[in-house]
Amino acid sequence: MSETESAELERFRNETRAWLEANCPPEMRKPATSDADVFWGGRNAKFSSEPQRIWFERMRDKGWTVPDWPKEYGGGGLSAAEHKVLRAEMARIGARPPLSSFGIWMLGPALLKYGNDAQKKEHLPKIAAGEIRWCQGYSEPNAGSDLASLQTRAESDGDDFIINGQKIWTSYANYADWIFCLVRTDPTAKKHDGISFILFDMTSKGVSTKPILLISGYSPFCETFFDNVRVPKSHVVGTVNRGWDVAKYLLQHERAMISGMGERGVGRPLGQIAADSVGTDGQGRLDDAMLRGQIARFDVDEAALAACAERAVDLAKAGQAHPAFSSAMKYYGTELNKRRYEILMSAGGVDALEWESERSKQGARPRAWLRTKANSIEGGTSEVMLGIVAKRILDLPGA
Amino acid sequence: MALVLTEEQSMLRDSARALISDKAPVSHLRHLRDSKDPIGFSKEFWHSFAEMGFAGLLVPEEFGGSGLGYVEAGVVMEEIGRTLMPSPFLATSVVAASALNRGGNAAQKSEYLPKIASGSLLATLAIDEGAKHRPLQTSLQAVRAGNGFKLSGAKALVVDGHVADLLIVAARTAGSAGEREWLTLFLVDPKAKGVAIERTIMVDAHNSARIEFANVEVNADSVLGEIDQGSALLDGVLDIGRGAVASEMVGLSDEVFHRTVEYLKSRKQFGKLIGEFQALQHRAAELYVDIEITRAAVMKALQALDADVAKATSAVAVAKARAGTTATRAVQEGVQMHGGMGMTDQFDIGFFMKRARVCEELFGDANYHTEQLARARGY
Ligand SMILES: Cc1cc2nc3c(=O)[nH]c(=O)nc-3n(C[C@H](O)[C@H](O)[C@H](O)COP(=O)(O)OP(=O)(O)OC[C@H]3O[C@@H](n4cnc5c(N)ncnc54)[C@H](O)[C@@H]3O)c2cc1C
Ligand SMILES: Cc1cc2nc3c(=O)[nH]c(=O)nc-3n(C[C@H](O)[C@H](O)[C@H](O)COP(=O)(O)OP(=O)(O)OC[C@H]3O[C@@H](n4cnc5c(N)ncnc54)[C@H](O)[C@@H]3O)c2cc1C
């Protein structure tokens, strides 16, 4: 980096810091306490609080819901280095993301790479502005880890496709406005070669959803049914029958996102949370030596993973990243997040078992603990991630 | 700062790798061990290493060095880890050079640093006394005597202690073991009266010594840094050493890993390449992930050291702790996946296992550094 560049970057840092200090409401400087506290956008979106609205609107107006997307699509147009500075400055004050969205994490990057002009102009600004909420129609009852064996059919009918079939585990399908969906457009081709990636409105005739209850007691996902849903062919992203390329590229982004789900932690260091319930000895150490050791090992691994996440972004920007590296990160990040919650449950002891009391905020901790068990399943299981690392990065035979 | 090597750093890595892999592959260590080499490393090679500027890598340019940083030192250590080359680089060029550069007065710097840069002076830090690395437990005594001090006590695991021309000795000028106060560093001539050096060939066939000090007289000029207030200097120097050893462990882990993956791709059992068995694939993949995460943590620590040594403590603790668990895992998986071959002396993999064990103890093991992090975070 030249001296003028680093001076520019310092200036950007100072401006950003001042802007965040002035514009991020104090309530938005801690992690969301529940899913209801997260802003997902969409046609029917409601803000759960005034600070949430203010924070979202201010960030949106700067293009910072998607800081590194081009300005013409509602992004902030930041360079890699500026984006890193913004992330660091947000982390410094604990600012939460103003908008959570499958559009930002998954569809957007895929559209930027594979979408045509019309598709980008149509969808990206609405994602950036939180106007349309998306869901992901990949998994089916008989196509989980083996996603490419999916059976949902799309048959040609003039300028349209007619879609029939069933998806499952579709997160927030009952709240989403649009779906990005994998469908089989050529049933005679080899399984990876007959798939297309298509977009449609969830209010289209023939789409229905049925929520599924999770072990956490929440029901954030659905069975999704398609009964003769008519979708224009122009809604296919990329080439017909080449949807697997788009799907895989999108999964890289999804995995990178899931690996970082625990990144902002739970607001306070685990050691302190544990000290509140377990107590400390005369020297101020946690009064449970084994738990203390577990937490310390966790903290070492968490800090190391954070460095690796930072490096993964830097490698990608430098064009040195292995495309399958997000699978490595997804594997480790999700296993680590599960460890975090096992520790939290152990630290909380009996107090962490209450499920329906006011005191426990309706069982916030045990429900969050149970939710993390999905981290190593959703977006591709840990075993599948290890398989991808073995095959694509290590080039092991027959994997 | 991006957590990737710059172009210059990549070039440094390439030239270090080319030189080391050519002149000092693992067979070089094997030869030194089997021939019971009296000094345990190649002086000749050390001189060519110095000629290429490596010995003075951390020495400021005004003293004849290259004035590079800890990231660059780490780059070289990682390459050393790949072939396990025994050399004075760690003790002299990283640890002692940092101690002299950070703590030395003008006279001490101009006397020693140019010699370190030229490769003509070997120096080392004598810190550990007990079985485990516990710097605050230092009890080697320095009592005032006339214009100077008399040192009494014993040190262990003094890297290159049997060949060093200069010892940097951590001593207690007052107080008692366990206290942070009253530590002082001394520059001691190993030929001084009362110094008894026993070379201890370690499990990894690298160099080390136990050194006894019996009323060794040193004058006031031999104090490095401040009297009684040496712990800040010592902390910084140890953290620099830890960052360097962690880098060596990344290199070592990565090398074992690559050799193991190659073996999985060539060894057949049950009519298949053993790399086709998912049980081994997943273990190899887990190890890969572990190594990459540790590599990032170590880079982070080295960058933190370059930014401000005094503020790098937690990052270094994370790096050394991770390097310890990762290297331990890498060498064990390496031996296991080589089956019976992995157990043979003829096969190199065992050398890596032995070196990893020594690196783990050097400047604090994974448990030590995990404990440090817990204390730093106040629980
Ligand atoms: C909370 C949550 C949200 C989700 N959201 C969405 C969504 O929005 N959209 C969507 O499309 N999908 C979603 N999913 C689905 C998710 O992608 C699948 O659950 C996942 O891909 C695994 O598929 P499966 O459940 O059919 O398990 P299976 O594939 O049947 O796996 C069962 C077990 O076998 C193992 N296994 C399978 N194949 C192998 C192999 N080759 N080698 C070794 N082990 C193997 C797996 O690792 C797993 O442990 C979500 C899932 C969850 C839990
Ligand atoms: C100290 C020592 C003493 C010994 N003494 C004797 C003795 O007295 N008599 C005698 O006959 N033998 C002896 N052996 C040999 C020993 O039984 C073999 O080393 C052992 O069976 C493994 O075979 P291998 O070394 O060929 O490894 P390989 O079979 O090549 O195995 C290499 C790696 O691949 C793994 N692997 C292989 N197949 C699979 C699979 N299907 N799925 C998953 N992983 C797999 C192995 O677990 C191992 O990690 C001795 C070995 C040692 C080390």
PDB file of N, CA and C in Angstrom, chain A residues 129-193:
ATOM      1  N   ALA A 129     -32.099  -2.650  -0.150  1.00  0.00           N
ATOM      2  CA  ALA A 129     -33.011  -1.782   0.593  1.00  0.00           C
ATOM      3  C   ALA A 129     -33.934  -2.571   1.525  1.00  0.00           C
ATOM      4  N   GLY A 130     -33.741  -3.890   1.580  1.00  0.00           N
ATOM      5  CA  GLY A 130     -34.555  -4.701   2.490  1.00  0.00           C
ATOM      6  C   GLY A 130     -36.021  -4.771   2.076  1.00  0.00           C
ATOM      7  N   GLU A 131     -36.300  -4.565   0.793  1.00  0.00           N
ATOM      8  CA  GLU A 131     -37.699  -4.540   0.370  1.00  0.00           C
ATOM      9  C   GLU A 131     -38.264  -5.926   0.104  1.00  0.00           C
ATOM     10  N   ILE A 132     -37.390  -6.822  -0.358  1.00  0.00           N
ATOM     11  CA  ILE A 132     -37.837  -8.179  -0.676  1.00  0.00           C
ATOM     12  C   ILE A 132     -37.047  -9.169   0.164  1.00  0.00           C
ATOM     13  N   ARG A 133     -37.778 -10.071   0.803  1.00  0.00           N
ATOM     14  CA  ARG A 133     -37.147 -11.104   1.609  1.00  0.00           C
ATOM     15  C   ARG A 133     -37.132 -12.410   0.810  1.00  0.00           C
ATOM     16  N   TRP A 134     -35.971 -13.072   0.789  1.00  0.00           N
ATOM     17  CA  TRP A 134     -35.801 -14.274  -0.022  1.00  0.00           C
ATOM     18  C   TRP A 134     -35.698 -15.525   0.846  1.00  0.00           C
ATOM     19  N   CYS A 135     -36.104 -16.662   0.248  1.00  0.00           N
ATOM     20  CA  CYS A 135     -35.811 -17.944   0.893  1.00  0.00           C
ATOM     21  C   CYS A 135     -35.145 -18.866  -0.126  1.00  0.00           C
ATOM     22  N   GLN A 136     -34.611 -19.967   0.413  1.00  0.00           N
ATOM     23  CA  GLN A 136     -33.755 -20.838  -0.386  1.00  0.00           C
ATOM     24  C   GLN A 136     -34.419 -22.192  -0.600  1.00  0.00           C
ATOM     25  N   GLY A 137     -34.777 -22.513  -1.834  1.00  0.00           N
ATOM     26  CA  GLY A 137     -35.407 -23.792  -2.117  1.00  0.00           C
ATOM     27  C   GLY A 137     -34.425 -24.783  -2.721  1.00  0.00           C
ATOM     28  N   TYR A 138     -33.602 -25.357  -1.883  1.00  0.00           N
ATOM     29  CA  TYR A 138     -32.626 -26.360  -2.327  1.00  0.00           C
ATOM     30  C   TYR A 138     -33.070 -27.771  -1.896  1.00  0.00           C
ATOM     31  N   SER A 139     -33.107 -27.991  -0.568  1.00  0.00           N
ATOM     32  CA  SER A 139     -33.287 -29.357  -0.047  1.00  0.00           C
ATOM     33  C   SER A 139     -34.672 -29.927  -0.345  1.00  0.00           C
ATOM     34  N   GLU A 140     -34.660 -31.246  -0.527  1.00  0.00           N
ATOM     35  CA  GLU A 140     -35.917 -31.976  -0.702  1.00  0.00           C
ATOM     36  C   GLU A 140     -35.879 -33.195   0.214  1.00  0.00           C
ATOM     37  N   PRO A 141     -37.037 -33.826   0.413  1.00  0.00           N
ATOM     38  CA  PRO A 141     -37.048 -34.986   1.321  1.00  0.00           C
ATOM     39  C   PRO A 141     -36.005 -36.047   0.943  1.00  0.00           C
ATOM     40  N   ASN A 142     -35.777 -36.226  -0.345  1.00  0.00           N
ATOM     41  CA  ASN A 142     -34.794 -37.237  -0.746  1.00  0.00           C
ATOM     42  C   ASN A 142     -33.511 -36.654  -1.315  1.00  0.00           C
ATOM     43  N   ALA A 143     -33.329 -35.377  -1.111  1.00  0.00           N
ATOM     44  CA  ALA A 143     -32.101 -34.735  -1.586  1.00  0.00           C
ATOM     45  C   ALA A 143     -31.601 -33.784  -0.499  1.00  0.00           C
ATOM     46  N   GLY A 144     -30.795 -34.316   0.405  1.00  0.00           N
ATOM     47  CA  GLY A 144     -30.224 -33.505   1.479  1.00  0.00           C
ATOM     48  C   GLY A 144     -28.757 -33.280   1.179  1.00  0.00           C
ATOM     49  N   SER A 145     -27.909 -34.095   1.787  1.00  0.00           N
ATOM     50  CA  SER A 145     -26.482 -33.998   1.478  1.00  0.00           C
ATOM     51  C   SER A 145     -26.253 -34.247  -0.007  1.00  0.00           C
ATOM     52  N   ASP A 146     -27.009 -35.175  -0.534  1.00  0.00           N
ATOM     53  CA  ASP A 146     -26.903 -35.486  -1.965  1.00  0.00           C
ATOM     54  C   ASP A 146     -27.870 -34.588  -2.729  1.00  0.00           C
ATOM     55  N   LEU A 147     -27.577 -33.296  -2.668  1.00  0.00           N
ATOM     56  CA  LEU A 147     -28.490 -32.281  -3.186  1.00  0.00           C
ATOM     57  C   LEU A 147     -28.787 -32.462  -4.675  1.00  0.00           C
ATOM     58  N   ALA A 148     -27.791 -32.897  -5.423  1.00  0.00           N
ATOM     59  CA  ALA A 148     -27.951 -32.967  -6.877  1.00  0.00           C
ATOM     60  C   ALA A 148     -28.953 -34.031  -7.313  1.00  0.00           C
ATOM     61  N   SER A 149     -29.432 -34.836  -6.372  1.00  0.00           N
ATOM     62  CA  SER A 149     -30.439 -35.823  -6.769  1.00  0.00           C
ATOM     63  C   SER A 149     -31.860 -35.246  -6.648  1.00  0.00           C
ATOM     64  N   LEU A 150     -31.966 -33.931  -6.551  1.00  0.00           N
ATOM     65  CA  LEU A 150     -33.279 -33.294  -6.385  1.00  0.00           C
ATOM     66  C   LEU A 150     -34.230 -33.625  -7.545  1.00  0.00           C
ATOM     67  N   GLN A 151     -35.533 -33.641  -7.206  1.00  0.00           N
ATOM     68  CA  GLN A 151     -36.558 -34.145  -8.145  1.00  0.00           C
ATOM     69  C   GLN A 151     -37.586 -33.110  -8.572  1.00  0.00           C
ATOM     70  N   THR A 152     -37.648 -31.961  -7.927  1.00  0.00           N
ATOM     71  CA  THR A 152     -38.642 -30.944  -8.309  1.00  0.00           C
ATOM     72  C   THR A 152     -38.503 -30.648  -9.803  1.00  0.00           C
ATOM     73  N   ARG A 153     -39.612 -30.779 -10.537  1.00  0.00           N
ATOM     74  CA  ARG A 153     -39.548 -30.695 -11.995  1.00  0.00           C
ATOM     75  C   ARG A 153     -39.945 -29.316 -12.505  1.00  0.00           C
ATOM     76  N   ALA A 154     -39.324 -28.882 -13.578  1.00  0.00           N
ATOM     77  CA  ALA A 154     -39.755 -27.665 -14.273  1.00  0.00           C
ATOM     78  C   ALA A 154     -39.908 -28.034 -15.732  1.00  0.00           C
ATOM     79  N   GLU A 155     -41.160 -28.017 -16.214  1.00  0.00           N
ATOM     80  CA  GLU A 155     -41.406 -28.411 -17.601  1.00  0.00           C
ATOM     81  C   GLU A 155     -41.690 -27.202 -18.466  1.00  0.00           C
ATOM     82  N   SER A 156     -41.137 -27.256 -19.658  1.00  0.00           N
ATOM     83  CA  SER A 156     -41.250 -26.131 -20.576  1.00  0.00           C
ATOM     84  C   SER A 156     -42.675 -25.993 -21.087  1.00  0.00           C
ATOM     85  N   ASP A 157     -43.149 -24.746 -21.101  1.00  0.00           N
ATOM     86  CA  ASP A 157     -44.461 -24.468 -21.680  1.00  0.00           C
ATOM     87  C   ASP A 157     -44.391 -23.087 -22.314  1.00  0.00           C
ATOM     88  N   GLY A 158     -43.995 -23.045 -23.571  1.00  0.00           N
ATOM     89  CA  GLY A 158     -43.819 -21.759 -24.252  1.00  0.00           C
ATOM     90  C   GLY A 158     -42.716 -20.948 -23.599  1.00  0.00           C
ATOM     91  N   ASP A 159     -43.056 -19.732 -23.150  1.00  0.00           N
ATOM     92  CA  ASP A 159     -42.064 -18.862 -22.524  1.00  0.00           C
ATOM     93  C   ASP A 159     -41.929 -19.138 -21.035  1.00  0.00           C
ATOM     94  N   ASP A 160     -42.674 -20.119 -20.550  1.00  0.00           N
ATOM     95  CA  ASP A 160     -42.684 -20.386 -19.108  1.00  0.00           C
ATOM     96  C   ASP A 160     -42.173 -21.780 -18.775  1.00  0.00           C
ATOM     97  N   PHE A 161     -41.876 -21.948 -17.491  1.00  0.00           N
ATOM     98  CA  PHE A 161     -41.721 -23.288 -16.919  1.00  0.00           C
ATOM     99  C   PHE A 161     -42.900 -23.541 -15.993  1.00  0.00           C
ATOM    100  N   ILE A 162     -43.347 -24.801 -15.964  1.00  0.00           N
ATOM    101  CA  ILE A 162     -44.384 -25.198 -15.006  1.00  0.00           C
ATOM    102  C   ILE A 162     -43.692 -26.058 -13.955  1.00  0.00           C
ATOM    103  N   ILE A 163     -43.741 -25.609 -12.687  1.00  0.00           N
ATOM    104  CA  ILE A 163     -42.955 -26.261 -11.634  1.00  0.00           C
ATOM    105  C   ILE A 163     -43.845 -27.082 -10.716  1.00  0.00           C
ATOM    106  N   ASN A 164     -43.397 -28.328 -10.480  1.00  0.00           N
ATOM    107  CA  ASN A 164     -44.101 -29.239  -9.573  1.00  0.00           C
ATOM    108  C   ASN A 164     -43.107 -29.960  -8.677  1.00  0.00           C
ATOM    109  N   GLY A 165     -43.463 -30.081  -7.411  1.00  0.00           N
ATOM    110  CA  GLY A 165     -42.578 -30.836  -6.517  1.00  0.00           C
ATOM    111  C   GLY A 165     -42.633 -30.309  -5.101  1.00  0.00           C
ATOM    112  N   GLN A 166     -41.686 -30.810  -4.290  1.00  0.00           N
ATOM    113  CA  GLN A 166     -41.675 -30.421  -2.883  1.00  0.00           C
ATOM    114  C   GLN A 166     -40.271 -30.107  -2.400  1.00  0.00           C
ATOM    115  N   LYS A 167     -40.147 -29.011  -1.661  1.00  0.00           N
ATOM    116  CA  LYS A 167     -38.910 -28.676  -0.954  1.00  0.00           C
ATOM    117  C   LYS A 167     -39.132 -28.901   0.530  1.00  0.00           C
ATOM    118  N   ILE A 168     -38.043 -29.019   1.282  1.00  0.00           N
ATOM    119  CA  ILE A 168     -38.179 -29.169   2.735  1.00  0.00           C
ATOM    120  C   ILE A 168     -37.055 -28.402   3.425  1.00  0.00           C
ATOM    121  N   TRP A 169     -37.295 -28.110   4.677  1.00  0.00           N
ATOM    122  CA  TRP A 169     -36.355 -27.330   5.510  1.00  0.00           C
ATOM    123  C   TRP A 169     -36.148 -25.911   4.947  1.00  0.00           C
ATOM    124  N   THR A 170     -37.121 -25.409   4.206  1.00  0.00           N
ATOM    125  CA  THR A 170     -36.978 -24.085   3.600  1.00  0.00           C
ATOM    126  C   THR A 170     -37.127 -23.022   4.698  1.00  0.00           C
ATOM    127  N   SER A 171     -35.995 -22.440   5.104  1.00  0.00           N
ATOM    128  CA  SER A 171     -36.027 -21.489   6.214  1.00  0.00           C
ATOM    129  C   SER A 171     -36.884 -20.292   5.863  1.00  0.00           C
ATOM    130  N   TYR A 172     -37.778 -19.925   6.755  1.00  0.00           N
ATOM    131  CA  TYR A 172     -38.626 -18.727   6.638  1.00  0.00           C
ATOM    132  C   TYR A 172     -39.441 -18.691   5.348  1.00  0.00           C
ATOM    133  N   ALA A 173     -39.737 -19.859   4.776  1.00  0.00           N
ATOM    134  CA  ALA A 173     -40.530 -19.861   3.539  1.00  0.00           C
ATOM    135  C   ALA A 173     -41.874 -19.180   3.766  1.00  0.00           C
ATOM    136  N   ASN A 174     -42.402 -19.311   4.984  1.00  0.00           N
ATOM    137  CA  ASN A 174     -43.718 -18.712   5.266  1.00  0.00           C
ATOM    138  C   ASN A 174     -43.662 -17.192   5.424  1.00  0.00           C
ATOM    139  N   TYR A 175     -42.465 -16.622   5.527  1.00  0.00           N
ATOM    140  CA  TYR A 175     -42.338 -15.161   5.616  1.00  0.00           C
ATOM    141  C   TYR A 175     -41.753 -14.553   4.342  1.00  0.00           C
ATOM    142  N   ALA A 176     -41.190 -15.402   3.494  1.00  0.00           N
ATOM    143  CA  ALA A 176     -40.412 -14.869   2.377  1.00  0.00           C
ATOM    144  C   ALA A 176     -41.304 -14.375   1.248  1.00  0.00           C
ATOM    145  N   ASP A 177     -40.799 -13.386   0.489  1.00  0.00           N
ATOM    146  CA  ASP A 177     -41.528 -12.839  -0.648  1.00  0.00           C
ATOM    147  C   ASP A 177     -41.188 -13.585  -1.939  1.00  0.00           C
ATOM    148  N   TRP A 178     -39.926 -13.941  -2.073  1.00  0.00           N
ATOM    149  CA  TRP A 178     -39.464 -14.642  -3.265  1.00  0.00           C
ATOM    150  C   TRP A 178     -38.604 -15.837  -2.855  1.00  0.00           C
ATOM    151  N   ILE A 179     -38.451 -16.758  -3.798  1.00  0.00           N
ATOM    152  CA  ILE A 179     -37.602 -17.930  -3.537  1.00  0.00           C
ATOM    153  C   ILE A 179     -36.572 -18.076  -4.653  1.00  0.00           C
ATOM    154  N   PHE A 180     -35.353 -18.449  -4.299  1.00  0.00           N
ATOM    155  CA  PHE A 180     -34.410 -18.934  -5.322  1.00  0.00           C
ATOM    156  C   PHE A 180     -34.381 -20.436  -5.189  1.00  0.00           C
ATOM    157  N   CYS A 181     -34.580 -21.112  -6.305  1.00  0.00           N
ATOM    158  CA  CYS A 181     -34.987 -22.502  -6.231  1.00  0.00           C
ATOM    159  C   CYS A 181     -34.209 -23.345  -7.253  1.00  0.00           C
ATOM    160  N   LEU A 182     -33.888 -24.557  -6.844  1.00  0.00           N
ATOM    161  CA  LEU A 182     -33.260 -25.486  -7.784  1.00  0.00           C
ATOM    162  C   LEU A 182     -34.319 -26.431  -8.320  1.00  0.00           C
ATOM    163  N   VAL A 183     -34.391 -26.533  -9.636  1.00  0.00           N
ATOM    164  CA  VAL A 183     -35.393 -27.403 -10.265  1.00  0.00           C
ATOM    165  C   VAL A 183     -34.722 -28.237 -11.355  1.00  0.00           C
ATOM    166  N   ARG A 184     -35.327 -29.375 -11.626  1.00  0.00           N
ATOM    167  CA  ARG A 184     -34.781 -30.244 -12.674  1.00  0.00           C
ATOM    168  C   ARG A 184     -35.429 -29.886 -14.001  1.00  0.00           C
ATOM    169  N   THR A 185     -34.626 -29.395 -14.933  1.00  0.00           N
ATOM    170  CA  THR A 185     -35.161 -29.018 -16.248  1.00  0.00           C
ATOM    171  C   THR A 185     -34.854 -30.070 -17.299  1.00  0.00           C
ATOM    172  N   ASP A 186     -33.920 -30.982 -16.989  1.00  0.00           N
ATOM    173  CA  ASP A 186     -33.668 -32.074 -17.934  1.00  0.00           C
ATOM    174  C   ASP A 186     -33.537 -33.388 -17.167  1.00  0.00           C
ATOM    175  N   PRO A 187     -34.641 -34.152 -17.097  1.00  0.00           N
ATOM    176  CA  PRO A 187     -34.623 -35.394 -16.305  1.00  0.00           C
ATOM    177  C   PRO A 187     -33.787 -36.493 -16.940  1.00  0.00           C
ATOM    178  N   THR A 188     -33.387 -36.319 -18.209  1.00  0.00           N
ATOM    179  CA  THR A 188     -32.625 -37.394 -18.856  1.00  0.00           C
ATOM    180  C   THR A 188     -31.119 -37.206 -18.683  1.00  0.00           C
ATOM    181  N   ALA A 189     -30.696 -35.983 -18.355  1.00  0.00           N
ATOM    182  CA  ALA A 189     -29.254 -35.723 -18.234  1.00  0.00           C
ATOM    183  C   ALA A 189     -28.704 -36.331 -16.944  1.00  0.00           C
ATOM    184  N   LYS A 190     -27.369 -36.388 -16.822  1.00  0.00           N
ATOM    185  CA  LYS A 190     -26.740 -36.810 -15.563  1.00  0.00           C
ATOM    186  C   LYS A 190     -27.155 -35.854 -14.461  1.00  0.00           C
ATOM    187  N   LYS A 191     -27.117 -36.340 -13.207  1.00  0.00           N
ATOM    188  CA  LYS A 191     -27.837 -35.593 -12.184  1.00  0.00           C
ATOM    189  C   LYS A 191     -27.377 -34.146 -12.004  1.00  0.00           C
ATOM    190  N   HIS A 192     -26.090 -33.866 -12.196  1.00  0.00           N
ATOM    191  CA  HIS A 192     -25.645 -32.480 -12.029  1.00  0.00           C
ATOM    192  C   HIS A 192     -25.955 -31.610 -13.251  1.00  0.00           C
ATOM    193  N   ASP A 193     -26.287 -32.264 -14.361  1.00  0.00           N
ATOM    194  CA  ASP A 193     -26.369 -31.512 -15.625  1.00  0.00           C
ATOM    195  C   ASP A 193     -27.766 -31.071 -16.025  1.00  0.00           C
TER     196      ASP A 193
END
